[in-house]
Amino acid sequence: MAGLVQNIPLIGAEIPWLRQLREAGIRAFENSGIPTAKTEAWKYTKPRDLNANDYIMDSRGETVTPGHFSLPFDGYRIHFENGIFDPEQTELPQGVEVLPLAEALLLRGETRGYLGRLVDLKRHPFAALNTGYLNEGVFIRVEKNVDLKKPLILINHTDSCGRNLFFNLRHLLILEEGASAEFVEIYHYGGEVKSRYFANIVTEAFLAPKARLQHYKYQAEAFKANHIALTAVDIETAAEYQAFTLQKGANIARNETRVSLRREQARAEVNAAYLMNGWATIDTTTDIEHLAPCTFSDQLVKGVVGGDAKGVFQGKIHIAPHAVKTGGRQLHKALLLSDTAEIDVKPELEIFADDVKCSHGAASGELDEEALFYMRSRGIGGEEARRLLIDAYLEDVIAKVPDPRIRAWFEELK
Amino acid sequence: MTIPLLEIEDLSARVCDKEIIKGFNLTINEGEVHAVMGPNGAGKSTLSYVLCGKPGYEVTGGSVWFKGKNLLAMSPEERAREGIFLCMQYPVEIPGVPVTTFLKHAVNAVRAHQNLPELDTMNFIKLVREEGKKLGLDAEMIKRPVNVGFSGGEKKRLETLQMSVLKPMLSILDEADSGLDIDALKVVADGVNALRDGRRSMLVITHYQRLLNYIVPDYVHVFADGHIVKSGDKSLALELEETGYAGFIKEK
Ligand SMILES: Nc1ncnc2c1ncn2[C@@H]1O[C@H](COP(=O)(O)OP(=O)(O)O)[C@@H](O)[C@H]1O
Ligand SMILES: [Mg+2]
């Protein structure tokens, strides 16, 4: 465990609240340790495969070639290299503030009121560790009633230059009343395909009444890298959160989303797709809390698993006792491409209120052999035919992406 | 001397350990239309699948030559690219894959095999529209997922459209008339007849004589007990209609 707790320079060490928060994070992580196979929340995704003792945390001093990620749509770009902010600035419009987190910690007193509010350090060891190293990341604030026309695009490019790099990233998004924005997170790598590194990411988002956030994520890390992410979202009256994540990379990737539908008419849509081969484990874990009446959530997660890979879906819907007239839906579907591919699904409904509409479902299947033969009998090659069927399989979940430009991008990426 | 388009020699094949094709022989030359008629369960669909290389259909003996090449050594897609097309008795539904996407991939796979440049979307759509118009097809059909929610007639029309677009050297029609009303039957027959150019050939597999009024064969074969038991010209089909298959099936 010591491997993930190391002395590295952090900004604002003299600020008492920040120091205390970081210390609480480290303490919580040291108390719980890295989850084991006995930890219920990590029953299927085996943390021992993270090889956590073998990382270095200080990547400063290395010069890496900045990775370029071309996108078919325009936006406000925020770049990170190996988890470190790259001060190349994009012009921002009125009404939105984007700062490196380190700067916001010093300059924006309000970070104190928000950071860590949505993260239970005891329940989330990696988020606790991340809290211990609060430093790198991005702070975004969209002012009242501002409607950002172009997406904010965060791109982290990792080129670990042969070292086993471990880095923490912490993002804080504040959408004021009636604000509307799109936030795209991209994690990709350069250099060795076999490079081993570990990205530990926590994102906290606060949606004030009537705010709307479209949150997109694309994860395509190196196939021996680990990517553990927790996104925690707090949704106020009539605010709306819509998420879509596409995961394709990593040795172990866990994308965990916690949503608190705190006031009436709060809505969340948490959709995801994943595609993998080899030995990868891709874990999608969700925990949607309905804390007020008339709140709604919808989840569709679809996976395509080949080789010896494993797909994990743990989805929880919690409905608090007074949260009547709420609706929560959840569906996980997977396509298994080989006999050795594996799927583990754990749906959990905790319903303490009457008069609610909740449902969950799971299904898994294989590629339709008849359809494959039909296509091949028309001259389409076997691989191409499989590709067409996989594309068709993921069609409906990608169709849920509200922004057509970003939807088209995901259609290309999958 | 020109080599035959298709030469089936003493072919035997089985499905699920059951011998269905037993010592089957047939030669089809360029430009010829052959009808193979047989009772239900005779193995007609099995024969068509074996010729197209469907997984699970195991050849246990004999050989098949297509344009002088060993057909049985080819994958299903290679056979299609070489010019074999199976108009299926039960076309398969492919949810989520629109007809245009599917057919464009097929056309370009065949073109690539013939060293022709890829058709772009515009020219492809133009080609499909033209062929569809000749057959009097609803243009909306090509936007829908392949065969999903199609009526029996629509499925056969789509098979015909694919055949018209891919222009195969050998079209195998497996019960192309099953479940069709007269209008749909004419669409299918028109599509097939349009391909009769003196070089392309057809293998028309059918239980009933009716289809052969519209696609007039040069030769008719009776298929029973795993192989051809009698061959003749188109009058054999009429004879069969009169007498039924009973007289051709061996007493067991
Ligand atoms: N997949 C299969 N598994 C087992 N038996 C099969 C299979 N396909 C066909 N058969 C059998 O093979 C025989 C021939 O079937 P088929 O080729 O469909 O006949 P036809 O098309 O002439 O009606 C039938 O007895 C049928 O039950
Ligand atoms: Mg049949």
XYZ file of C-alpha atoms and ligand atoms in Angstrom:
694
model
C 0.000 0.000 0.000
C 2.909 2.273 0.689
C 3.395 2.318 -3.037
C 0.487 4.669 -3.474
C 1.310 7.006 -0.564
C 4.453 8.974 -1.299
C 5.809 12.383 -0.510
C 5.301 14.728 -3.391
C 5.059 18.516 -3.409
C 1.495 19.815 -3.153
C 0.315 23.384 -3.375
C -1.196 25.248 -0.400
C 0.262 22.976 2.299
C 0.014 25.927 4.688
C -3.759 26.313 4.285
C -5.303 24.621 7.351
C -8.581 23.372 5.831
C -6.779 21.964 2.832
C -4.153 20.271 4.947
C -6.861 18.757 7.146
C -8.841 17.509 4.179
C -5.775 15.896 2.652
C -4.817 14.311 5.957
C -8.325 12.934 6.381
C -8.025 11.410 2.914
C -4.706 9.704 3.622
C -5.956 8.505 7.015
C -9.094 7.010 5.479
C -7.057 5.310 2.779
C -4.570 3.917 5.281
C -7.411 2.638 7.441
C -9.250 0.866 4.687
C -6.285 -0.033 2.545
C -6.618 -1.183 -1.007
C -9.878 -3.104 -1.313
C -9.560 -6.869 -1.333
C -11.702 -9.517 -2.927
C -13.626 -9.582 0.359
C -14.694 -5.960 -0.036
C -18.297 -6.227 -1.236
C -18.014 -3.257 -3.603
C -14.952 -4.868 -5.226
C -16.243 -8.396 -5.381
C -15.834 -8.797 -9.137
C -13.087 -6.353 -10.035
C -9.993 -7.704 -8.368
C -7.886 -4.856 -6.996
C -4.883 -7.143 -6.557
C -4.426 -6.947 -10.308
C -3.669 -3.250 -9.876
C -0.124 -4.198 -8.687
C -0.342 -1.201 -6.420
C 3.130 -1.442 -4.876
C 4.953 -0.677 -7.986
C 4.294 2.975 -8.858
C 6.065 6.297 -8.753
C 4.080 9.467 -8.143
C 6.336 12.348 -9.064
C 6.478 12.729 -12.786
C 7.873 16.255 -12.868
C 11.054 16.842 -14.758
C 10.223 14.424 -17.539
C 9.574 16.004 -20.873
C 6.949 14.225 -22.837
C 5.741 14.943 -26.307
C 2.295 16.404 -25.910
C -0.281 14.073 -27.354
C -2.613 15.439 -29.901
C -6.182 14.318 -29.900
C -8.158 15.449 -32.881
C -11.860 15.897 -32.496
C -14.569 16.395 -35.081
C -16.162 19.156 -33.026
C -15.082 22.438 -31.592
C -14.876 23.313 -27.913
C -12.884 24.860 -25.071
C -9.925 22.583 -24.543
C -8.241 21.912 -21.222
C -5.099 19.790 -21.495
C -3.290 17.587 -19.009
C -0.079 15.665 -19.631
C 0.475 12.712 -17.302
C -2.067 14.220 -14.949
C -0.411 17.641 -14.898
C -2.141 20.775 -16.111
C -0.803 22.186 -19.335
C -1.226 25.953 -19.198
C -1.943 26.318 -22.902
C -5.081 28.446 -22.732
C -8.172 28.488 -24.845
C -10.251 31.610 -25.099
C -13.281 31.299 -22.861
C -16.586 33.105 -23.274
C -18.202 35.298 -20.631
C -19.788 33.539 -17.708
C -17.522 30.539 -17.373
C -14.411 30.170 -15.291
C -11.868 27.423 -15.829
C -8.853 27.187 -13.539
C -6.336 24.520 -12.732
C -7.485 23.107 -9.408
C -4.201 24.051 -7.719
C -4.867 27.691 -8.540
C -8.514 27.525 -7.537
C -7.506 26.089 -4.139
C -5.519 29.268 -3.502
C -7.745 31.827 -5.194
C -11.308 30.573 -4.864
C -12.414 30.246 -1.271
C -15.613 28.486 -2.334
C -13.684 25.346 -3.254
C -13.580 24.665 0.485
C -17.340 24.394 0.676
C -17.585 21.972 -2.209
C -14.537 19.748 -2.285
C -15.132 16.379 -0.712
C -18.782 17.033 0.055
C -19.966 14.221 -2.193
C -17.245 11.721 -1.334
C -17.572 9.314 1.555
C -13.919 8.696 2.366
C -14.677 5.498 4.247
C -16.564 3.919 1.391
C -14.249 4.940 -1.410
C -10.617 4.136 -0.646
C -9.297 5.380 -3.972
C -11.271 8.598 -3.709
C -9.839 8.971 -0.202
C -6.353 8.573 -1.626
C -7.228 11.107 -4.297
C -8.354 13.509 -1.557
C -4.973 13.054 0.127
C -3.344 14.421 -3.018
C -5.768 17.208 -3.923
C -3.735 19.306 -6.304
C -4.077 18.577 -9.981
C -7.328 18.774 -11.856
C -9.683 21.378 -13.095
C -12.091 23.793 -11.484
C -15.035 24.865 -13.614
C -17.752 27.298 -12.683
C -20.590 28.209 -15.031
C -22.456 31.289 -13.918
C -26.168 31.671 -13.406
C -28.263 31.206 -16.573
C -25.211 30.946 -18.813
C -25.725 28.482 -21.622
C -22.380 27.352 -23.023
C -22.758 26.699 -26.694
C -19.554 24.732 -27.101
C -18.407 21.867 -24.906
C -15.621 22.088 -22.347
C -13.170 19.380 -23.327
C -10.714 17.961 -20.826
C -8.021 15.813 -22.387
C -5.525 13.866 -20.327
C -2.727 12.352 -22.351
C -0.447 9.897 -20.627
C 2.990 8.988 -21.851
C 4.668 7.388 -18.889
C 7.985 6.938 -20.739
C 8.458 3.425 -19.451
C 7.901 4.333 -15.785
C 4.999 3.051 -13.717
C 3.388 6.360 -13.072
C 0.577 6.926 -10.589
C -1.355 10.170 -10.664
C -4.432 11.684 -9.069
C -6.752 14.070 -10.824
C -9.548 15.933 -9.093
C -12.172 17.915 -10.944
C -14.759 20.237 -9.485
C -17.687 21.503 -11.523
C -20.129 24.063 -10.253
C -23.144 24.900 -12.360
C -25.044 27.800 -10.926
C -28.799 28.153 -11.174
C -30.084 27.710 -14.726
C -26.564 27.196 -16.146
C -26.096 24.736 -18.952
C -22.895 23.085 -20.141
C -21.345 20.071 -21.802
C -18.229 18.552 -20.286
C -16.224 16.014 -22.249
C -13.462 14.020 -20.533
C -10.954 12.163 -22.662
C -8.257 9.858 -21.290
C -5.821 8.482 -23.810
C -2.172 7.556 -24.030
C 0.882 7.834 -26.219
C 4.083 5.825 -26.457
C 4.275 2.181 -25.486
C 1.039 0.241 -25.757
C 2.285 -1.865 -22.869
C 3.014 1.073 -20.592
C 1.839 0.596 -17.067
C 0.411 3.588 -15.260
C -2.449 4.268 -12.906
C -4.881 7.152 -13.207
C -7.025 7.814 -10.145
C -9.705 10.366 -10.877
C -12.445 11.982 -8.854
C -14.956 14.406 -10.277
C -17.483 16.262 -8.163
C -20.273 18.132 -9.911
C -22.850 20.388 -8.325
C -25.959 21.261 -10.274
C -27.924 24.142 -8.786
C -31.667 24.386 -9.497
C -32.537 24.170 -13.208
C -28.925 23.617 -14.215
C -28.188 21.120 -16.960
C -24.972 19.179 -17.436
C -24.209 16.822 -20.283
C -21.202 14.804 -19.176
C -19.324 12.661 -21.671
C -16.321 10.493 -21.120
C -14.065 8.497 -23.377
C -11.551 6.184 -21.752
C -8.948 4.575 -24.020
C -5.966 3.945 -21.733
C -3.059 1.615 -22.512
C -3.938 -2.021 -22.044
C -1.735 -2.531 -18.988
C -2.799 0.727 -17.361
C -5.349 1.138 -14.601
C -8.037 3.743 -14.551
C -10.154 4.181 -11.453
C -12.678 6.992 -11.495
C -15.415 8.194 -9.213
C -17.876 10.788 -10.419
C -20.201 12.192 -7.784
C -23.035 14.464 -8.779
C -25.426 16.486 -6.683
C -28.643 17.535 -8.387
C -30.953 20.222 -7.107
C -34.554 21.098 -8.023
C -35.407 20.575 -11.693
C -31.760 20.236 -12.618
C -30.725 17.585 -15.090
C -27.624 15.432 -15.484
C -27.068 13.356 -18.624
C -24.006 11.161 -18.864
C -22.555 8.854 -21.443
C -19.259 7.032 -21.032
C -17.456 4.911 -23.586
C -14.691 2.719 -22.206
C -12.288 0.855 -24.449
C -8.974 0.664 -22.701
C -7.061 -0.287 -19.572
C -6.154 -3.415 -17.649
C -8.589 -2.518 -14.913
C -10.967 0.317 -15.517
C -13.611 1.220 -13.029
C -16.003 4.009 -13.712
C -18.169 4.631 -10.711
C -20.970 7.170 -10.702
C -22.826 8.342 -7.628
C -25.793 10.564 -8.182
C -27.818 12.326 -5.513
C -31.194 13.495 -6.757
C -31.579 15.880 -3.893
C -34.696 17.904 -4.696
C -37.939 17.479 -6.605
C -37.847 17.143 -10.384
C -34.154 16.374 -10.379
C -33.276 14.027 -13.232
C -30.322 11.871 -14.164
C -29.532 9.701 -17.116
C -26.402 7.590 -16.709
C -25.616 5.634 -19.863
C -22.476 3.793 -20.828
C -20.944 1.435 -23.331
C -17.799 -0.618 -23.150
C -15.859 -2.745 -25.593
C -12.898 -4.854 -24.723
C -10.705 -7.856 -25.448
C -7.585 -9.363 -23.954
C -7.445 -9.587 -20.180
C -9.186 -6.343 -19.347
C -11.720 -5.803 -16.624
C -14.123 -2.962 -17.216
C -16.320 -2.099 -14.310
C -19.298 0.221 -14.399
C -20.668 0.881 -10.942
C -23.546 3.219 -10.263
C -25.335 4.358 -7.157
C -28.343 6.557 -7.754
C -29.984 8.032 -4.692
C -33.501 9.391 -4.967
C -33.683 11.708 -1.986
C -36.812 13.707 -2.901
C -40.231 13.028 -4.397
C -40.703 13.228 -8.163
C -37.113 12.502 -9.098
C -36.184 10.376 -12.092
C -33.251 8.279 -13.167
C -32.542 6.124 -16.174
C -29.541 3.907 -16.892
C -28.650 1.923 -19.966
C -25.273 0.185 -20.023
C -24.164 -2.024 -22.895
C -20.980 -3.997 -23.202
C -19.168 -6.037 -25.809
C -16.704 -8.457 -24.253
C -14.233 -10.683 -26.069
C -11.058 -12.638 -25.347
C -10.543 -13.377 -21.661
C -11.973 -10.021 -20.671
C -14.494 -9.331 -17.979
C -17.320 -6.831 -17.814
C -18.717 -5.831 -14.449
C -21.891 -3.905 -13.821
C -23.000 -3.042 -10.322
C -26.019 -0.808 -10.335
C -27.807 0.463 -7.291
C -30.966 2.502 -7.058
C -31.862 3.808 -3.637
C -35.227 5.432 -2.951
C -35.485 7.271 0.343
C -38.664 6.835 2.467
C -40.287 10.134 1.517
C -39.215 10.047 -2.154
C -42.633 9.126 -3.541
C -43.656 9.352 -7.196
C -40.112 8.693 -8.303
C -38.993 6.615 -11.225
C -35.781 4.654 -11.539
C -34.894 2.410 -14.442
C -31.793 0.370 -15.062
C -30.798 -2.012 -17.840
C -27.507 -3.769 -18.516
C -26.901 -5.780 -21.670
C -23.791 -7.518 -22.840
C -22.614 -9.290 -25.915
C -20.093 -12.048 -25.293
C -17.746 -12.670 -28.191
C -15.873 -15.649 -26.794
C -16.380 -18.594 -24.458
C -13.825 -17.171 -22.047
C -15.346 -13.701 -21.830
C -17.128 -13.033 -18.560
C -19.911 -10.820 -17.297
C -20.758 -10.126 -13.669
C -23.877 -8.171 -12.922
C -25.171 -7.049 -9.558
C -28.326 -4.951 -9.578
C -29.538 -3.606 -6.251
C -32.805 -1.864 -5.560
C -33.318 -0.306 -2.150
C -36.835 1.029 -2.100
C -38.142 2.566 1.093
C -41.021 4.562 -0.392
C -44.422 3.615 -1.782
C -45.767 4.767 -5.104
C -42.557 4.507 -7.075
C -41.829 3.051 -10.487
C -38.607 1.102 -10.520
C -37.218 -1.511 -12.789
C -33.985 -3.263 -13.512
C -32.954 -5.823 -16.047
C -29.970 -7.627 -17.415
C -29.411 -9.686 -20.509
C -26.455 -11.206 -22.236
C -26.114 -12.910 -25.561
C -23.796 -13.842 -28.359
C -23.453 -12.692 -31.929
C -26.237 -14.109 -34.051
C -24.635 -16.882 -36.152
C -27.504 -16.839 -38.633
C -27.057 -13.116 -39.216
C -23.303 -13.592 -39.616
C -23.800 -16.289 -42.237
C -26.403 -14.200 -44.016
C -23.933 -11.326 -44.351
C -21.060 -13.584 -45.376
C -23.267 -15.210 -48.011
C -23.456 -11.733 -49.578
C -19.687 -11.383 -49.735
C -19.126 -9.450 -46.509
C -16.012 -10.736 -44.722
C -16.420 -12.490 -41.373
C -14.638 -9.763 -39.377
C -16.538 -6.993 -41.122
C -19.812 -8.800 -40.490
C -19.007 -9.110 -36.791
C -18.123 -5.422 -36.721
C -21.468 -4.507 -38.287
C -23.341 -6.566 -35.719
C -21.377 -5.041 -32.843
C -22.039 -1.554 -34.182
C -25.716 -2.384 -34.412
C -25.661 -3.709 -30.869
C -24.329 -0.426 -29.478
C -26.544 1.703 -31.667
C -29.355 2.350 -29.176
C -27.181 3.382 -26.252
C -25.155 5.800 -28.369
C -28.394 7.156 -29.836
C -29.172 8.443 -26.339
C -26.368 11.017 -26.538
C -28.330 14.251 -26.878
C -25.719 16.321 -28.719
C -25.612 15.203 -32.378
C -21.982 16.281 -32.904
C -20.809 14.289 -29.919
C -23.067 11.370 -30.800
C -21.466 11.186 -34.253
C -18.037 11.235 -32.607
C -18.891 8.302 -30.335
C -20.278 6.410 -33.312
C -16.856 6.693 -34.937
C -14.951 5.772 -31.773
C -16.811 2.635 -30.808
C -14.185 -26.253 -74.781
C -15.775 -24.053 -72.128
C -15.776 -25.329 -68.598
C -19.126 -25.662 -66.841
C -20.122 -22.892 -64.439
C -20.980 -25.388 -61.719
C -20.097 -29.045 -61.496
C -21.355 -31.077 -58.571
C -19.832 -34.559 -58.469
C -21.071 -37.308 -56.197
C -21.684 -34.872 -53.359
C -22.619 -36.158 -49.914
C -23.284 -33.994 -46.905
C -24.769 -34.173 -43.470
C -26.296 -31.951 -40.826
C -26.246 -32.899 -37.164
C -24.923 -36.371 -37.994
C -27.767 -36.966 -40.388
C -26.842 -37.829 -43.979
C -29.071 -35.633 -46.151
C -27.261 -35.327 -49.489
C -26.197 -38.663 -50.929
C -24.310 -38.944 -54.184
C -25.654 -35.788 -55.796
C -24.566 -34.961 -59.356
C -25.412 -31.878 -61.396
C -23.701 -29.804 -64.057
C -24.820 -26.284 -64.926
C -23.344 -24.513 -67.928
C -23.283 -20.773 -68.516
C -26.669 -19.333 -69.351
C -28.684 -22.340 -68.222
C -31.624 -22.388 -65.854
C -32.034 -25.596 -63.882
C -34.958 -26.418 -61.645
C -34.549 -28.877 -58.803
C -37.888 -30.120 -57.507
C -38.472 -32.268 -54.522
C -40.876 -32.946 -51.675
C -40.639 -31.218 -48.312
C -37.757 -32.498 -46.276
C -35.926 -33.909 -49.289
C -32.869 -31.790 -48.524
C -33.307 -28.935 -50.976
C -32.406 -26.210 -48.490
C -29.563 -28.355 -47.228
C -28.165 -28.549 -50.768
C -28.337 -24.781 -51.166
C -26.595 -24.202 -47.814
C -23.878 -26.708 -48.626
C -23.209 -24.863 -51.883
C -22.924 -21.591 -49.950
C -20.718 -22.989 -47.195
C -22.999 -22.534 -44.226
C -21.240 -23.553 -40.993
C -22.637 -26.780 -39.573
C -23.236 -28.381 -42.968
C -20.568 -30.994 -43.322
C -19.493 -32.332 -46.685
C -18.668 -36.031 -46.350
C -17.807 -36.802 -49.940
C -17.616 -35.649 -53.538
C -16.549 -32.338 -55.012
C -17.967 -29.100 -56.349
C -16.286 -26.965 -59.010
C -17.319 -23.400 -59.688
C -15.754 -21.833 -62.797
C -13.198 -24.608 -62.488
C -12.282 -23.704 -58.905
C -12.727 -25.892 -55.861
C -15.818 -24.360 -54.295
C -15.737 -26.458 -51.153
C -12.368 -24.957 -50.181
C -13.793 -21.432 -50.142
C -15.330 -19.510 -47.233
C -18.941 -18.363 -47.635
C -17.796 -14.816 -48.426
C -15.324 -16.030 -51.061
C -18.076 -18.020 -52.755
C -20.307 -14.933 -52.810
C -17.486 -12.796 -54.205
C -16.833 -15.388 -56.904
C -20.461 -14.963 -57.961
C -22.760 -17.305 -56.060
C -25.906 -15.864 -54.561
C -28.446 -17.670 -52.436
C -31.931 -16.269 -52.386
C -32.889 -17.778 -49.048
C -36.091 -19.577 -48.170
C -36.062 -17.845 -44.778
C -34.127 -14.558 -45.019
C -32.527 -13.538 -41.714
C -33.443 -10.465 -39.679
C -30.553 -8.232 -38.649
C -31.763 -5.709 -36.070
C -29.887 -2.413 -36.085
C -28.266 -2.861 -39.509
C -30.030 -0.836 -42.202
C -30.413 -2.406 -45.648
C -28.264 0.350 -47.191
C -25.333 -0.272 -44.832
C -25.546 -4.020 -45.304
C -25.874 -3.922 -49.055
C -23.171 -1.292 -49.492
C -20.697 -3.475 -47.617
C -21.725 -6.439 -49.770
C -21.452 -4.557 -53.062
C -18.051 -3.156 -52.197
C -16.745 -6.506 -50.978
C -17.697 -8.049 -54.313
C -16.270 -5.090 -56.248
C -12.997 -5.230 -54.336
C -12.710 -8.896 -55.318
C -13.171 -7.889 -58.965
C -10.558 -5.121 -58.598
C -13.211 -2.476 -59.133
C -13.102 0.805 -57.192
C -15.345 1.151 -54.160
C -18.747 2.718 -54.831
C -19.286 5.843 -52.769
C -22.563 6.368 -50.965
C -24.036 8.537 -53.695
C -23.354 6.136 -56.540
C -24.376 3.200 -54.404
C -27.743 4.760 -53.574
C -28.207 5.577 -57.242
C -27.573 1.953 -58.193
C -29.975 0.637 -55.557
C -32.659 3.128 -56.569
C -32.379 2.133 -60.224
C -32.578 -1.574 -59.513
C -35.372 -1.032 -57.005
C -37.348 0.982 -59.537
C -37.067 -1.750 -62.145
C -38.560 -4.141 -59.622
C -41.173 -1.613 -58.509
C -39.930 -1.616 -54.916
C -40.758 0.891 -52.202
C -37.664 3.088 -51.797
C -38.321 3.388 -48.048
C -37.531 -0.289 -47.645
C -33.792 0.259 -47.899
C -33.723 2.537 -44.856
C -35.111 -0.130 -42.548
C -33.046 -2.713 -40.687
C -32.492 -5.831 -42.791
C -35.689 -7.932 -42.859
C -36.835 -6.715 -39.432
C -40.612 -6.552 -39.414
C -40.732 -7.329 -43.148
C -43.672 -9.338 -44.426
C -42.923 -12.588 -46.262
C -43.364 -10.786 -49.569
C -41.108 -7.898 -48.570
C -38.380 -10.293 -47.539
C -38.422 -11.982 -50.925
C -38.442 -8.607 -52.665
C -35.380 -7.610 -50.684
C -33.653 -10.865 -51.651
C -34.432 -10.059 -55.270
C -33.120 -6.519 -54.906
C -29.859 -7.829 -53.466
C -29.548 -10.255 -56.338
C -30.200 -7.501 -58.891
C -27.577 -5.260 -57.305
C -24.910 -7.945 -56.827
C -25.461 -9.514 -60.267
C -24.209 -13.011 -59.434
C -23.079 -15.551 -62.041
C -25.092 -18.246 -60.316
C -28.308 -17.475 -58.467
C -29.648 -20.228 -56.257
C -33.296 -19.627 -55.440
C -34.571 -21.666 -52.526
C -38.383 -21.765 -52.577
C -38.444 -18.230 -53.922
C -42.212 -18.465 -54.254
C -43.110 -19.765 -50.804
C -45.751 -17.644 -49.164
C -45.947 -15.169 -52.046
C -49.016 -13.728 -53.695
C -49.007 -13.392 -57.462
C -47.752 -9.782 -57.459
C -44.775 -10.527 -55.271
C -44.055 -13.644 -57.270
C -43.893 -11.544 -60.433
C -41.411 -9.156 -58.804
C -39.138 -12.055 -57.953
C -39.512 -13.619 -61.391
C -38.858 -10.276 -63.122
C -35.680 -9.859 -61.101
C -34.472 -13.310 -62.015
C -35.426 -13.022 -65.673
C -33.667 -9.662 -65.951
C -30.436 -11.453 -65.059
C -30.910 -14.040 -67.815
C -28.409 -12.734 -70.301
C -27.201 -15.964 -71.857
C -24.228 -16.163 -69.483
C -25.627 -16.041 -65.975
C -27.204 -19.188 -64.631
C -29.900 -20.104 -62.136
C -30.586 -23.007 -59.874
C -34.267 -22.788 -59.036
C -35.190 -24.961 -56.085
C -38.863 -25.453 -55.569
C -41.535 -27.734 -54.277
C -44.256 -26.448 -56.602
C -44.457 -26.103 -60.337
C -46.122 -22.656 -60.128
C -42.886 -20.639 -60.023
C -41.685 -22.350 -63.189
C -44.495 -20.689 -65.159
C -42.680 -17.431 -64.493
C -39.086 -18.574 -64.504
C -39.037 -21.074 -67.308
C -36.257 -23.626 -66.814
C -34.119 -25.296 -69.455
C -33.845 -28.443 -67.347
C -35.889 -29.957 -64.545
C -34.531 -32.471 -62.017
C -36.402 -34.473 -59.450
C -34.634 -34.590 -56.111
C -35.423 -37.405 -53.716
C -33.529 -39.565 -51.272
C -30.558 -37.210 -51.335
C -29.894 -37.107 -55.056
C -31.397 -36.541 -58.481
C -33.650 -39.406 -59.485
C -34.856 -38.100 -62.817
C -34.002 -35.286 -65.226
C -35.878 -33.828 -68.149
C -37.037 -30.603 -69.718
C -39.744 -28.258 -68.431
C -42.492 -30.775 -69.212
C -41.181 -32.905 -66.332
C -42.418 -30.234 -63.947
C -45.921 -30.485 -65.353
C -45.780 -34.240 -65.117
C -44.796 -33.963 -61.450
C -47.706 -31.640 -60.816
C -49.987 -34.374 -62.157
C -48.491 -37.432 -60.498
C -46.895 -36.039 -57.343
C -43.568 -37.129 -55.926
C -44.715 -40.464 -54.611
C -43.718 -42.377 -57.698
C -40.120 -41.129 -57.462
C -39.469 -41.961 -53.862
C -37.966 -45.351 -53.250
C -39.940 -47.779 -51.156
C -38.163 -48.132 -47.832
N -30.060 -28.007 -38.594
C -30.652 -29.195 -38.749
N -30.612 -30.106 -37.753
C -31.197 -31.325 -37.900
N -31.853 -31.718 -38.996
C -31.926 -30.863 -40.013
C -31.342 -29.557 -39.945
N -31.597 -28.922 -41.098
C -32.313 -29.804 -41.855
N -32.512 -30.948 -41.200
C -33.238 -32.107 -41.716
O -32.741 -32.396 -42.979
C -33.775 -32.765 -43.851
C -33.798 -31.893 -45.076
O -34.195 -30.600 -44.719
P -34.268 -29.405 -45.776
O -32.986 -29.343 -46.501
O -34.707 -28.209 -45.085
O -35.400 -29.932 -46.747
P -36.243 -29.175 -47.844
O -35.668 -27.824 -48.031
O -36.139 -30.024 -49.049
O -37.636 -29.112 -47.330
C -35.061 -32.728 -43.030
O -35.351 -34.018 -42.587
C -34.709 -31.833 -41.897
O -35.453 -32.181 -40.752
Mg -36.386 -25.914 -47.835
